[in-house]
mmCIF file of C-alpha atoms and ligand atoms in Angstrom:
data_model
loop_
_atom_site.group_PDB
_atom_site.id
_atom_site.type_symbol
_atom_site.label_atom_id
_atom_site.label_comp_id
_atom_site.label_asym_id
_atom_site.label_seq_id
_atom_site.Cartn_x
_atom_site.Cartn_y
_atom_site.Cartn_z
ATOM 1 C CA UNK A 1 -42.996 25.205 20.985
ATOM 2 C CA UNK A 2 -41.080 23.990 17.823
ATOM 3 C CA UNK A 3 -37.733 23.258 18.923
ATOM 4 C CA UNK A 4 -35.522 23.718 14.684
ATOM 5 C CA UNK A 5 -32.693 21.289 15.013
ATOM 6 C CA UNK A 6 -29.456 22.202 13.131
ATOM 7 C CA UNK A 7 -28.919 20.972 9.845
ATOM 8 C CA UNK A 8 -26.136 18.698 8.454
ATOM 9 C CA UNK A 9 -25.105 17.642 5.137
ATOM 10 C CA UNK A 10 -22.766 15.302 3.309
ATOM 11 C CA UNK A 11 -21.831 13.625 0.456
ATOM 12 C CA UNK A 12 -20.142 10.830 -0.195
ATOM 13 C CA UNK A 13 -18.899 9.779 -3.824
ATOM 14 C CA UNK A 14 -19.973 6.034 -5.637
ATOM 15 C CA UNK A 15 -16.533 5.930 -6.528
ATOM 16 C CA UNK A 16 -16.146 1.979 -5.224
ATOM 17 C CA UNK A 17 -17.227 -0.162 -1.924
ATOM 18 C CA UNK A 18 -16.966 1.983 0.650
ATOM 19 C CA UNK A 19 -13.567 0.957 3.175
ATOM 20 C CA UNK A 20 -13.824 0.654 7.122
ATOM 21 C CA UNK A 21 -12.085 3.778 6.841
ATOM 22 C CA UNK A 22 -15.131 5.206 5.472
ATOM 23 C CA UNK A 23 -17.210 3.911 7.928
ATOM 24 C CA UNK A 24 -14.859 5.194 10.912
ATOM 25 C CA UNK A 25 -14.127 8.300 9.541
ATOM 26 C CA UNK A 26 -17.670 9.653 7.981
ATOM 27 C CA UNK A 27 -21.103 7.393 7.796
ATOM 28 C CA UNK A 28 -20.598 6.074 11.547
ATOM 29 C CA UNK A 29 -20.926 9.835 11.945
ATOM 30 C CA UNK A 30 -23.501 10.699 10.430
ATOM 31 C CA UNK A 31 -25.361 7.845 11.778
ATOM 32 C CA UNK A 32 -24.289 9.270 15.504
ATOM 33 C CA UNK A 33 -25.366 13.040 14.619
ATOM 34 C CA UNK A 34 -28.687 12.080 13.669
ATOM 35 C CA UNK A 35 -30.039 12.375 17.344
ATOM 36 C CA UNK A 36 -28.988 16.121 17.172
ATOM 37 C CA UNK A 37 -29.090 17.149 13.379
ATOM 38 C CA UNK A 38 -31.551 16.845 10.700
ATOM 39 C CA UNK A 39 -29.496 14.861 8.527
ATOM 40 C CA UNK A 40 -29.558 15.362 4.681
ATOM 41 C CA UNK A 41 -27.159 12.782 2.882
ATOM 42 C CA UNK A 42 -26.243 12.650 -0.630
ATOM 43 C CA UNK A 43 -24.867 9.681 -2.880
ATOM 44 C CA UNK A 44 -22.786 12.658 -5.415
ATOM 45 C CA UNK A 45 -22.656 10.361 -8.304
ATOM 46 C CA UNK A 46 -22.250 13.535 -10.515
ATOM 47 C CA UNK A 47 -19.261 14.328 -8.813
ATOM 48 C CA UNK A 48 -18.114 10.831 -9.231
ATOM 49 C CA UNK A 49 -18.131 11.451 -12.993
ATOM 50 C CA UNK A 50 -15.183 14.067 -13.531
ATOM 51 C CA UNK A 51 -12.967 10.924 -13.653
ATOM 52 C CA UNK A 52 -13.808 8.062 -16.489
ATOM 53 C CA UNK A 53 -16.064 5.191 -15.555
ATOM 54 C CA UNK A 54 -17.958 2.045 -16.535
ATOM 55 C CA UNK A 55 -21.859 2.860 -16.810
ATOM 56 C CA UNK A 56 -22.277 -0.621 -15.551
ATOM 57 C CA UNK A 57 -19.814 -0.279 -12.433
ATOM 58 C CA UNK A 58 -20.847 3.600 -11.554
ATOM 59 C CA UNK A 59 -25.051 2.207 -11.686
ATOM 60 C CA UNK A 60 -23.955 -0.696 -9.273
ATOM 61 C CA UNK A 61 -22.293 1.505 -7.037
ATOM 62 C CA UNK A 62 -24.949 4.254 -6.724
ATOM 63 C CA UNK A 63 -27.653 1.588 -5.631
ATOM 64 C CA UNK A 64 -24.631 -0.237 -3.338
ATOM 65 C CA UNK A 65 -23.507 3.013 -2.012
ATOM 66 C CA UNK A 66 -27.575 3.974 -1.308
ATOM 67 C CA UNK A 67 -28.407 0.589 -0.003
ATOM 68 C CA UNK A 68 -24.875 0.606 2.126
ATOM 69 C CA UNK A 69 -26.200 4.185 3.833
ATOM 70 C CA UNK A 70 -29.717 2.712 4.924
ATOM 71 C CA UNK A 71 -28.001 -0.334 5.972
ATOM 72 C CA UNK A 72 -25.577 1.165 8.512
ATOM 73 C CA UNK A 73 -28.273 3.611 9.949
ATOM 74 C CA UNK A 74 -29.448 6.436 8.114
ATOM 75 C CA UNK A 75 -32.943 6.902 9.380
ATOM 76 C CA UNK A 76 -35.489 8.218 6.430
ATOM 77 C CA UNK A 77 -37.611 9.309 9.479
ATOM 78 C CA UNK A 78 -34.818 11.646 10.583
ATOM 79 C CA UNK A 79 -32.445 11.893 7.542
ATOM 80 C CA UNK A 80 -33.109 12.848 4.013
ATOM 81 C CA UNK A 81 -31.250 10.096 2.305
ATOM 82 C CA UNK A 82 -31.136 10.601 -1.891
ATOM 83 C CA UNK A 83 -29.017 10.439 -5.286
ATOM 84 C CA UNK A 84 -27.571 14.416 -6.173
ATOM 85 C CA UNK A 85 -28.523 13.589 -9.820
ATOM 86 C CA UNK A 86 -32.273 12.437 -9.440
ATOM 87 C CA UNK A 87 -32.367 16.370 -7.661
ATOM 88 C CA UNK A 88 -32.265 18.750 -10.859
ATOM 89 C CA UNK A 89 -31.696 21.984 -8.589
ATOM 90 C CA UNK A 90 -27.838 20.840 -7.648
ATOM 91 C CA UNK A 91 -26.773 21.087 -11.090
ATOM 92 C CA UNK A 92 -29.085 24.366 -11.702
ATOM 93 C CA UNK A 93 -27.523 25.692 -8.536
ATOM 94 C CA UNK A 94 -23.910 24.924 -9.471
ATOM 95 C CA UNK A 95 -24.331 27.248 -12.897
ATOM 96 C CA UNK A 96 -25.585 30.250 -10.659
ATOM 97 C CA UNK A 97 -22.579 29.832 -8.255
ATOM 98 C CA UNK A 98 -20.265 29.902 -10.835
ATOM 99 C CA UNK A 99 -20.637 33.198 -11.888
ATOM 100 C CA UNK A 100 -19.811 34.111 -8.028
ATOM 101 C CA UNK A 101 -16.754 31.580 -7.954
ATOM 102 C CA UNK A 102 -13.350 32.972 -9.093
ATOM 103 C CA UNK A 103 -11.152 31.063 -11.556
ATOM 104 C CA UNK A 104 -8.279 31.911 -9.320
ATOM 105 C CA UNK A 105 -9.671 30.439 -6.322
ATOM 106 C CA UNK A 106 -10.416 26.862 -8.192
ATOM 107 C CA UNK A 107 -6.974 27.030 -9.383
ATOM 108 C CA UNK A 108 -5.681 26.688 -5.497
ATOM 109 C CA UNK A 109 -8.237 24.016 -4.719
ATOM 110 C CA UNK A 110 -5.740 21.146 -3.659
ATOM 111 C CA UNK A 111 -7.998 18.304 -4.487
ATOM 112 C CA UNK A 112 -7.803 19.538 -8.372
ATOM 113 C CA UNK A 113 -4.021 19.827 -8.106
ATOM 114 C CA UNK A 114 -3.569 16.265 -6.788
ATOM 115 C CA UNK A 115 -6.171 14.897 -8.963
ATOM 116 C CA UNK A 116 -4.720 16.657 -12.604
ATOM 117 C CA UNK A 117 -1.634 14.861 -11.704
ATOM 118 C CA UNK A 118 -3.680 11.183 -10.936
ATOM 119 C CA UNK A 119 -5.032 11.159 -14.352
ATOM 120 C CA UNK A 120 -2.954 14.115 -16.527
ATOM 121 C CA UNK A 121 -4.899 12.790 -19.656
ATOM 122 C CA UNK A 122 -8.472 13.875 -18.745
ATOM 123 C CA UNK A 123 -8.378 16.924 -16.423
ATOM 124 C CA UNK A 124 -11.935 18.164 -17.377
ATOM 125 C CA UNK A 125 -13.564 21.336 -16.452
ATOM 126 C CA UNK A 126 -15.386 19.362 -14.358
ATOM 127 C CA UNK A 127 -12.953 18.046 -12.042
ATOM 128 C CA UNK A 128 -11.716 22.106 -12.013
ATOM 129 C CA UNK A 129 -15.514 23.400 -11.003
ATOM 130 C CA UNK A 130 -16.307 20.006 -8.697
ATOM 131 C CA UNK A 131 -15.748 22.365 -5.666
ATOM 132 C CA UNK A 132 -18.841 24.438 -6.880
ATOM 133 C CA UNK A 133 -21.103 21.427 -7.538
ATOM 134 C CA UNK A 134 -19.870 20.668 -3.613
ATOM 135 C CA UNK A 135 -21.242 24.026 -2.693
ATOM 136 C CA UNK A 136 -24.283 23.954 -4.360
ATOM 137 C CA UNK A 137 -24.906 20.566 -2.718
ATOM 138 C CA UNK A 138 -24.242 22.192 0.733
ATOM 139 C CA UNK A 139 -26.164 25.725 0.188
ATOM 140 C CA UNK A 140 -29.184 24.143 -1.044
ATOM 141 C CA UNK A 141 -29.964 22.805 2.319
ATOM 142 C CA UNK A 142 -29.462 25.435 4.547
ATOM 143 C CA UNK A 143 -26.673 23.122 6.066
ATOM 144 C CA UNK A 144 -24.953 23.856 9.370
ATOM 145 C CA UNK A 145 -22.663 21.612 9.790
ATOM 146 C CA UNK A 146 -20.909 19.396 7.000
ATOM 147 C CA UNK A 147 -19.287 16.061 8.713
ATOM 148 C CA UNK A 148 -15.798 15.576 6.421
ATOM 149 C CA UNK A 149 -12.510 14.035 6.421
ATOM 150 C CA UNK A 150 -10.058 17.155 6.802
ATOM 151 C CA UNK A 151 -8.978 16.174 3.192
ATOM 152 C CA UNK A 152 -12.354 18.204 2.103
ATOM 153 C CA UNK A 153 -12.284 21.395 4.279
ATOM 154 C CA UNK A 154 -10.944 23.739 1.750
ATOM 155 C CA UNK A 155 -14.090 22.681 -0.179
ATOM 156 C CA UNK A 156 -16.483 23.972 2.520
ATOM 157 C CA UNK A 157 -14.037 26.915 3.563
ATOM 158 C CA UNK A 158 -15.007 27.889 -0.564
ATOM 159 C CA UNK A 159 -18.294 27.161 0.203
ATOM 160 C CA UNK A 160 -18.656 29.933 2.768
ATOM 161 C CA UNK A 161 -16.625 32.070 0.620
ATOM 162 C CA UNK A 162 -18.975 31.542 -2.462
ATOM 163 C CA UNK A 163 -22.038 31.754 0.420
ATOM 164 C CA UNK A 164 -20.501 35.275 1.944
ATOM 165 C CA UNK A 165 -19.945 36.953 -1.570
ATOM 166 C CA UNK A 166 -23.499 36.355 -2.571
ATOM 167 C CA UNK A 167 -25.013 37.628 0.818
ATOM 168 C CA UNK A 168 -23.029 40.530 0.994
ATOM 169 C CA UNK A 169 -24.438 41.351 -2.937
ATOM 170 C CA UNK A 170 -27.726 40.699 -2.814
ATOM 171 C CA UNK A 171 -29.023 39.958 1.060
ATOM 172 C CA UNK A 172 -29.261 37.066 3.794
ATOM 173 C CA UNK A 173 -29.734 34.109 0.918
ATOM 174 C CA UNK A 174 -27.486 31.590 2.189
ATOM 175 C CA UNK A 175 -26.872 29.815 5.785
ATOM 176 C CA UNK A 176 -23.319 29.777 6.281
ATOM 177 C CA UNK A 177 -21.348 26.178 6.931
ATOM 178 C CA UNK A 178 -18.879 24.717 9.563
ATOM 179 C CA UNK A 179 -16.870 22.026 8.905
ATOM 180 C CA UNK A 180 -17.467 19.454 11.439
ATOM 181 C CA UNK A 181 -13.921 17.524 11.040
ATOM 182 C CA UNK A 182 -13.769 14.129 13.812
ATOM 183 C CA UNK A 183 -11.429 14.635 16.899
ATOM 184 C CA UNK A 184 -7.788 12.852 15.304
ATOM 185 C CA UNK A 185 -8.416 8.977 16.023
ATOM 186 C CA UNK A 186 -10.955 8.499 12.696
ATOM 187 C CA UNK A 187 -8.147 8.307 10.436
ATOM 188 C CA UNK A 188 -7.935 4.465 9.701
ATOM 189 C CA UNK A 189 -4.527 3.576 7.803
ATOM 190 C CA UNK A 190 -3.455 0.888 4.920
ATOM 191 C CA UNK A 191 -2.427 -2.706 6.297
ATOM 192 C CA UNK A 192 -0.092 -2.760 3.875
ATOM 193 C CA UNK A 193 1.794 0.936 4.589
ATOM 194 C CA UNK A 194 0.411 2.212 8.099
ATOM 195 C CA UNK A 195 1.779 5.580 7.246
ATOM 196 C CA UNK A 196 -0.778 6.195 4.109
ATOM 197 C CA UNK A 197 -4.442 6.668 5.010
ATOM 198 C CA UNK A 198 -6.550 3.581 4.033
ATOM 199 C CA UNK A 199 -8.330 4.292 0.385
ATOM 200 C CA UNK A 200 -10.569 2.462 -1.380
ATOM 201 C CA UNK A 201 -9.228 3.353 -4.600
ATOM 202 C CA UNK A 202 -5.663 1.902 -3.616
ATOM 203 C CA UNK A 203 -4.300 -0.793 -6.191
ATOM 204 C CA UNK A 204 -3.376 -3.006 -3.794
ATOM 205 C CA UNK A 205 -6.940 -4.368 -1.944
ATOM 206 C CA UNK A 206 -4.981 -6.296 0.831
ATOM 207 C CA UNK A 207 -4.611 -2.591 1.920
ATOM 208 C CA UNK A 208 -8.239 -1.975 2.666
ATOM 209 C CA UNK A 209 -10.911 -3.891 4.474
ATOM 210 C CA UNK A 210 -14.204 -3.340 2.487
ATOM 211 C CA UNK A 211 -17.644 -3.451 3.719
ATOM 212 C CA UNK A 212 -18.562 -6.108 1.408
ATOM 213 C CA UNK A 213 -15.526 -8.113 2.748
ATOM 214 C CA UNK A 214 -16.040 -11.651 3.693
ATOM 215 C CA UNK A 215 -15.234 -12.995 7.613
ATOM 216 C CA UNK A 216 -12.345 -14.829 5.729
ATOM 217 C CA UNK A 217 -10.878 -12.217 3.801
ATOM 218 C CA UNK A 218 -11.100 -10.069 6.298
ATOM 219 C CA UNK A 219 -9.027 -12.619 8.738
ATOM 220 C CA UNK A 220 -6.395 -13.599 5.642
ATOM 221 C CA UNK A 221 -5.963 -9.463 4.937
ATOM 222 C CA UNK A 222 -5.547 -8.919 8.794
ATOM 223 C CA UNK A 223 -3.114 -11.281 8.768
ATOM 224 C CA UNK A 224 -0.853 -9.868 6.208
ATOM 225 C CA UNK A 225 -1.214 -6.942 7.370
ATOM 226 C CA UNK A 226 2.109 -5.027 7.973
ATOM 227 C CA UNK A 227 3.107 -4.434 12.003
ATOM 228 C CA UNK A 228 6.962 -4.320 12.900
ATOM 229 C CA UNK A 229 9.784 -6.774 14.678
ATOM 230 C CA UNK A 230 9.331 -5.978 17.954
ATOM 231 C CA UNK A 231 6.709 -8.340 19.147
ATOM 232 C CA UNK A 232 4.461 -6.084 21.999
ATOM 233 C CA UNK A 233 1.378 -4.613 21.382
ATOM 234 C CA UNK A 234 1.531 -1.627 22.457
ATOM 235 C CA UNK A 235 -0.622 1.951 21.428
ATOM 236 C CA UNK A 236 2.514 4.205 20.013
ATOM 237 C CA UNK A 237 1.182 5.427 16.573
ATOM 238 C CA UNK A 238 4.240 7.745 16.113
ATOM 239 C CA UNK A 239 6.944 4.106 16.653
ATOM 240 C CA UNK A 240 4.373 1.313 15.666
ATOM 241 C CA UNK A 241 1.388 2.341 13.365
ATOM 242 C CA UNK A 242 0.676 -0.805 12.323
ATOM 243 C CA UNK A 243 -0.418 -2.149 15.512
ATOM 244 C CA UNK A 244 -1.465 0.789 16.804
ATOM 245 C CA UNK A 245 -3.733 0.930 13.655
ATOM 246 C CA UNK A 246 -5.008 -2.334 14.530
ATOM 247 C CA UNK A 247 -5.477 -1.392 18.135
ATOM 248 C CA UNK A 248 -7.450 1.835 16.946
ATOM 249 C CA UNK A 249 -10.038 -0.388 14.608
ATOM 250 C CA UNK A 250 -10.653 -2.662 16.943
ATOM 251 C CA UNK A 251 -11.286 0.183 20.059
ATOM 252 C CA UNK A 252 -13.888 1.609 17.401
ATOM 253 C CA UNK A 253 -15.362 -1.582 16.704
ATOM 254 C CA UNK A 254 -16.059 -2.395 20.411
ATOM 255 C CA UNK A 255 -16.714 1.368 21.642
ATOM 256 C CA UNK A 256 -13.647 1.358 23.756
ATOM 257 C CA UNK A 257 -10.243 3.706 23.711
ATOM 258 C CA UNK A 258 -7.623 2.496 22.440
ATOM 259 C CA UNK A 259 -5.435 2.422 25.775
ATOM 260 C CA UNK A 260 -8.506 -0.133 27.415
ATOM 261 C CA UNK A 261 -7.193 -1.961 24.295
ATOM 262 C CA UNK A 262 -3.940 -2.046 24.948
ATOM 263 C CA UNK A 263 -4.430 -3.209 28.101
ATOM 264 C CA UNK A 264 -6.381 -6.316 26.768
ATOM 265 C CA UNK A 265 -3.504 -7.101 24.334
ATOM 266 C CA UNK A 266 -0.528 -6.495 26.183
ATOM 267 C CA UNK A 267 0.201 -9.946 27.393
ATOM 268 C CA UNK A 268 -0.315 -11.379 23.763
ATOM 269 C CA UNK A 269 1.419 -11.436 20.821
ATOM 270 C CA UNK A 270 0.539 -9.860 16.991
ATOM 271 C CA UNK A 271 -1.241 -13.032 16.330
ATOM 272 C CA UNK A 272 -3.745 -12.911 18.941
ATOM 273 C CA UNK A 273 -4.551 -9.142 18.564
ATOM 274 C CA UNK A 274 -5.110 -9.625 14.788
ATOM 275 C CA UNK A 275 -7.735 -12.469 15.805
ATOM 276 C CA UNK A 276 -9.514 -10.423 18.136
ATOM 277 C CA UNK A 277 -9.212 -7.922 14.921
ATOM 278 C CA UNK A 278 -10.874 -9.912 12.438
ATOM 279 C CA UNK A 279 -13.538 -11.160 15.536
ATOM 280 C CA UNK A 280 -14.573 -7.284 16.043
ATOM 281 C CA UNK A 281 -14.899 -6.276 12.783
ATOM 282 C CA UNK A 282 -16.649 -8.927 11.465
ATOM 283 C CA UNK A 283 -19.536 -9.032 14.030
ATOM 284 C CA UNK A 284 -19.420 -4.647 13.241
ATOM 285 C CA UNK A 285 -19.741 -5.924 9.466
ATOM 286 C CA UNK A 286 -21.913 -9.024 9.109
ATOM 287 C CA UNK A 287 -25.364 -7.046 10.259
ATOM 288 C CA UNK A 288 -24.534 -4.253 7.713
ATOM 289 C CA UNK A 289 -23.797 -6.851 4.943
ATOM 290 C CA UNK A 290 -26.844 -8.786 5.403
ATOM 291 C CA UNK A 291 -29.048 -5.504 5.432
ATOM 292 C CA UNK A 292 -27.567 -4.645 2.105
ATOM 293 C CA UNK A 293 -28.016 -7.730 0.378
ATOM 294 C CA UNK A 294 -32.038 -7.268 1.555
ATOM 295 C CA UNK A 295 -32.265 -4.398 -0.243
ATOM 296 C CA UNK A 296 -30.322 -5.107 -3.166
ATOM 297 C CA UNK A 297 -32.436 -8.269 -3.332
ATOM 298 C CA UNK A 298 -35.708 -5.753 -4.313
ATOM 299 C CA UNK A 299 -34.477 -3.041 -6.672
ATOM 300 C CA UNK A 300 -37.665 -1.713 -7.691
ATOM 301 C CA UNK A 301 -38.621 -1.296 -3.566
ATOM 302 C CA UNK A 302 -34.671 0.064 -3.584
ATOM 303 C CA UNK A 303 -35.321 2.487 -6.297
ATOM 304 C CA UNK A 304 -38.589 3.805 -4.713
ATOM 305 C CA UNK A 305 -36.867 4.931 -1.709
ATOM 306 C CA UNK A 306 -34.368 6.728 -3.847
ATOM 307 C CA UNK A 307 -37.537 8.430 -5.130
ATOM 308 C CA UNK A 308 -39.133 9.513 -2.218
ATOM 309 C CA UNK A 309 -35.508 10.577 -0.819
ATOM 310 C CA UNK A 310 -35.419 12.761 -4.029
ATOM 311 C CA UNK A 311 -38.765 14.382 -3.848
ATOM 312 C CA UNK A 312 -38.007 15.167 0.028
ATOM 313 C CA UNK A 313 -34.811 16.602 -0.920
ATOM 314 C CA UNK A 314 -36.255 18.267 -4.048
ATOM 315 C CA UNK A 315 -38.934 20.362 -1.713
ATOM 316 C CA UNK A 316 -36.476 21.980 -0.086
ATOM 317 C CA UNK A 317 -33.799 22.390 -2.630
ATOM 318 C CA UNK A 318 -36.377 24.144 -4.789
ATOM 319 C CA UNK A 319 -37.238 26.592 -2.333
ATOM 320 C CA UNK A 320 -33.814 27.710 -1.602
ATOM 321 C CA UNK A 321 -32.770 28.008 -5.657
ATOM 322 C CA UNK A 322 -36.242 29.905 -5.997
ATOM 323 C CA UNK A 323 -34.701 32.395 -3.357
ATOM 324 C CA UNK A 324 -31.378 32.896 -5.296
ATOM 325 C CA UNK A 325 -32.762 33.384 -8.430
ATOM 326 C CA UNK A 326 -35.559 35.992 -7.449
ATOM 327 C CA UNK A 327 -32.758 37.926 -5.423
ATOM 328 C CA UNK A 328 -30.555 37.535 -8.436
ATOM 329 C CA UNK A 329 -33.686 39.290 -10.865
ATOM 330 C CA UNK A 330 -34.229 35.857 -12.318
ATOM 331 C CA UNK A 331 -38.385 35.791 -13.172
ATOM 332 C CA UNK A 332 -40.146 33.487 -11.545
HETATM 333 P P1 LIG B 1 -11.270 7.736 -3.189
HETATM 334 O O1 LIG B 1 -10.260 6.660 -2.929
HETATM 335 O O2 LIG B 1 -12.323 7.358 -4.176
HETATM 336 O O3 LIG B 1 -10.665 9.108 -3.429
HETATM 337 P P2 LIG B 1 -11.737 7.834 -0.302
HETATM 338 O O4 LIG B 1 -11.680 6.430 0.204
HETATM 339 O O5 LIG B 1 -10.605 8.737 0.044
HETATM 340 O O6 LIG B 1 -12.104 7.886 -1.851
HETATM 341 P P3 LIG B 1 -14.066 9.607 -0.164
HETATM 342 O O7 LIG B 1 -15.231 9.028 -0.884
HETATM 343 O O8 LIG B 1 -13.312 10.720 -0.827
HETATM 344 O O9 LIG B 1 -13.065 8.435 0.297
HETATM 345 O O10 LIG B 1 -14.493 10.106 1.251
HETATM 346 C C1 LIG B 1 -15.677 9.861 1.947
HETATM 347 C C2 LIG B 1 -15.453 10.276 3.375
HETATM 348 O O11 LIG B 1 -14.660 9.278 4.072
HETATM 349 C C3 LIG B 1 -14.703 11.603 3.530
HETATM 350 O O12 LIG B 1 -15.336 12.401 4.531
HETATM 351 C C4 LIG B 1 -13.307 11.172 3.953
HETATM 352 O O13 LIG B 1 -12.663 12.160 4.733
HETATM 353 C C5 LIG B 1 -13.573 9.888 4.769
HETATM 354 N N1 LIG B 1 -12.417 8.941 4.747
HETATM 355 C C6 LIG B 1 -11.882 8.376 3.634
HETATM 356 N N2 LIG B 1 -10.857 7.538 3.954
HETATM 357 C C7 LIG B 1 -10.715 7.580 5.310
HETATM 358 C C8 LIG B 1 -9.823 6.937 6.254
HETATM 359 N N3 LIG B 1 -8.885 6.085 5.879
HETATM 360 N N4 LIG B 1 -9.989 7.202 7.584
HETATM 361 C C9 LIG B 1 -10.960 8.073 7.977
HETATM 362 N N5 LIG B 1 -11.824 8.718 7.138
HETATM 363 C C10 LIG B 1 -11.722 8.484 5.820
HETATM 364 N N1 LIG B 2 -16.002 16.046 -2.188
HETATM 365 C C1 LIG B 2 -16.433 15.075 -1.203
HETATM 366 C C2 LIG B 2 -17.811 14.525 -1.492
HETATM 367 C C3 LIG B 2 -18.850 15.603 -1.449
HETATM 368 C C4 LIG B 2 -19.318 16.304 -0.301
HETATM 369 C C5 LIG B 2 -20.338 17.215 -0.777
HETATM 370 C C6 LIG B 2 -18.988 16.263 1.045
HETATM 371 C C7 LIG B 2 -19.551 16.115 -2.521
HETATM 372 N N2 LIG B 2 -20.440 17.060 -2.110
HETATM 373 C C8 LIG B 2 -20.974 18.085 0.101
HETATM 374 C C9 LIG B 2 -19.635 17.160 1.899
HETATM 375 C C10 LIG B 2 -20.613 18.036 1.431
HETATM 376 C C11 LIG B 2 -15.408 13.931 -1.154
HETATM 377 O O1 LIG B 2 -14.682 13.752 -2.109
HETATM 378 N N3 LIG B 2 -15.378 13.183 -0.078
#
């Protein structure tokens, strides 16, 4: 018997190097749901272009970003790992959507309020229909589950909006989504303001840990990183984020919670924790950046698996736009 696993699918933008927030909060977990999904995982570099970029510095980060996936785990044997450009039937799928996606309901999208305001000079129709690119990216796979930050589950609670209109128009076409959000705990916060979420876009980089980052700029950012007067380490992320933030990377790091790592740092001071800090993460890091510099050491072997990703993805993708269009009286 043919046991169908459920199917999850993400997407994560080339918008930079990926922060350790990144990792904690998303790729670690779609490494981890691989046992139990059938992974499909998406570099969206067309998403990544609704806000101005260098050709150069976008190219470099698509093959980091693809590179960075494989390195920390994504298993072509048990994901589908490829680039949403190189797969012609996201942005064919995104122009049939639209016709079933409101203009009122992409004006309440937060993500396009926030962003209009980042950069008032270039709010692009783009950047106002990115939440129906996102939901052609997710529909086209049949996707169960969709592993996100919470920041992005208005975008999926569209995307079974968009998913239920068509269904109830023309017939069963589309699997419906859940967000799969991670228990409270994957939220990794700047060194520099523990109460702001860690970002990889932030101006200040001694605010993020990268996963390109160095063992010694890891250590010189830990140790400006921002704690508080008092001098214990204690786990109190309401009284002392900062050292409760360092407390939480460093349980993730060595698969503990973070009160078994209180309990190791309680008769220390700040100093010693942040050691311990820099210790952890760099021995989580070092594999992952040595497995990326391997593959971006043989593009042409790096750009055929972003091939064969694509045509996996492609068969599949093409199957389910094929189904839209002859339920929507499009000829074959
Ligand atoms: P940008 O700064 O370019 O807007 P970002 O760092 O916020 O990007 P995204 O590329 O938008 O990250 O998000 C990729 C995934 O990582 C999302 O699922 C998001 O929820 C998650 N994520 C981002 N930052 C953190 C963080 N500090 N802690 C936990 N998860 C995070
Ligand atoms: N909007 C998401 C990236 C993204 C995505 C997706 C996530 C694009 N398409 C499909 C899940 C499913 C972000 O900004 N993090």
């Amino acid at each position: 018997m043919i046991i169908m696993r459920r199917r999850s699918f993400s997407g994560i933008q080339p918008s930079g190097i990926p922060t350790i927030g990144n990792y904690f909060g998303a790729l670690r977990h779609w490494v981890n749901m691989q046992d139990e999904y059938d992974g499909v995982y998406c570099v969206v570099d067309m998403h990544a272009l609704t806000i101005r970029r260098s050709p150069q510095e976008l190219a470099g980060n698509i093959r980091y970003l693809y590179a960075l996936l494989r390195a920390v785990g994504i298993d072509p044997d048990r994901s589908t790992l490829f680039v949403q450009s190189h797969v012609p039937a996201h942005a064919q799928m995104m122009w049939l959507l639209s016709c079933y996606t409101m203009y009122g309901e992409m004006l309440r999208m937060t993500q396009f309020k926030d962003k209009s305001k980042k950069h008032p000079d270039n709010v692009n129709t783009g950047l106002f229909i990115y939440p129906v690119l996102q939901a052609a990216d997710i529909l086209l796979y049949d996707a169960h589950a969709v592993p996100i930050g919470a920041d992005q589950k208005q975008h999926v609670e569209i995307t079974r909006d968009i998913a239920e209109r068509v269904n109830a128009l023309y017939g069963p076409v589309f699997t419906l989504p859940e967000p799969l959000i991670p228990p409270v705990g994957g939220k990794i916060l700047s060194l520099l303001d523990p109460t702001r979420k860690m970002d990889k876009s932030d101006p200040l980089p001694g605010a993020y840990i990268s996963l390109d980052d160095s063992r010694a700029a890891i250590a010189q950012k830990l140790k400006r990183a921002v704690t508080d007067s008092e001098g214990s380490v204690r786990y109190d992320p309401e009284h002392k984020p900062g050292v409760s933030n360092l407390l939480g990377i460093y349980s993730l790091c060595e698969g503990i919670t973070t009160r078994e790592a209180e309990g190791i740092f309680s008769q220390g001071g700040y100093g010693a924790l942040k050691d311990a800090v820099t210790e952890a993460l760099d021995a989580t890091l070092a594999p992952v950046r040595e497995k990326v510099a391997c593959y971006l050491a043989d593009l042409p072997q790096l750009d055929a698996l972003m091939r064969e990703g694509a045509e996996k993805a492609s068969a599949y993708a093409d199957t389910v736009l094929r189904k839209l269009c002859a339920a929507l009286g499009l000829l074959p």
